Short mmCIF file of C-alpha atoms in Angstrom, two decimals:
data_model
loop_
_atom_site.label_atom_id
_atom_site.label_comp_id
_atom_site.label_asym_id
_atom_site.label_seq_id
_atom_site.Cartn_x
_atom_site.Cartn_y
_atom_site.Cartn_z
CA MET A 1 114.90 111.59 96.59
CA THR A 2 111.17 112.46 97.32
CA TYR A 3 108.40 111.60 95.76
CA ASN A 4 107.52 115.23 94.51
CA ARG A 5 110.71 114.75 92.38
CA ILE A 6 109.34 111.38 91.01
CA GLY A 7 106.00 112.37 90.19
CA GLU A 8 107.56 115.86 88.64
CA THR A 9 109.70 113.31 86.30
CA ALA A 10 106.23 111.09 85.56
CA GLY A 11 105.36 114.36 84.37
CA ILE A 12 108.04 115.39 82.47
CA VAL A 13 108.08 111.58 80.91
CA TRP A 14 104.08 111.57 80.09
CA ASP A 15 104.13 115.18 78.42
CA ALA A 16 106.93 114.08 76.21
CA VAL A 17 105.44 111.13 75.16
CA SER A 18 101.90 113.13 74.80
CA LYS A 19 103.37 115.76 72.44
CA ARG A 20 105.89 113.87 70.32
CA GLY A 21 103.98 110.54 70.42
CA PRO A 22 105.95 107.01 70.88
CA ARG A 23 109.72 107.34 71.54
CA THR A 24 112.08 104.70 73.05
CA LEU A 25 113.38 104.43 76.18
CA ALA A 26 116.89 105.31 75.23
CA ALA A 27 115.36 108.33 73.47
CA LEU A 28 113.19 109.39 76.33
CA ILE A 29 116.33 109.41 78.88
CA GLU A 30 118.15 111.71 76.61
CA GLU A 31 115.02 114.22 75.92
CA VAL A 32 114.13 114.09 79.97
CA ASP A 33 117.49 114.83 81.07
CA VAL A 34 117.48 113.41 84.71
CA PRO A 35 119.20 110.78 86.35
CA GLN A 36 118.63 107.12 84.91
CA SER A 37 117.51 106.37 88.11
CA LEU A 38 115.19 108.97 88.88
CA PHE A 39 113.64 108.16 85.07
CA PHE A 40 113.22 104.85 85.51
CA MET A 41 111.22 105.34 88.95
CA ALA A 42 109.15 107.48 87.15
CA VAL A 43 108.30 105.38 84.29
CA GLY A 44 107.74 102.54 86.65
CA TRP A 45 105.09 105.24 88.40
CA LEU A 46 103.48 105.20 85.11
CA SER A 47 103.52 101.92 84.42
CA ARG A 48 102.28 101.19 87.90
CA GLU A 49 99.15 103.62 87.22
CA ASP A 50 98.43 102.07 83.70
CA LYS A 51 99.40 105.22 81.92
CA LEU A 52 101.80 103.58 79.49
CA GLN A 53 102.66 100.59 77.14
CA PHE A 54 105.93 98.98 76.28
CA GLU A 55 106.49 97.40 73.09
CA PRO A 56 109.74 95.79 72.09
CA ALA A 57 111.92 97.71 69.47
CA ASP A 58 115.43 96.70 68.23
CA GLY A 59 116.81 95.71 71.65
CA ASP A 60 115.32 99.03 73.15
CA TYR A 61 111.37 99.43 74.09
CA LEU A 62 108.97 101.85 72.41
CA VAL A 63 107.19 103.88 75.11
CA ARG A 64 103.51 104.80 74.22
CA LEU A 65 100.39 106.52 76.44
CA ALA A 66 98.36 103.76 77.58
#
């Protein structure tokens, strides 16, 4: 696993939320279609950069741009 792959996936996640609005983590995992571990590394990357916000939503989390 390289940082480039994580960064690319972070871009895909950011783009999905940017274009389609807030999404649950479950919906984003399906939409982005990468291994879960890579998905969560990318979400962590974006979180660390303060680019995402999370809100509890029926046992999941709603993800929106910060």
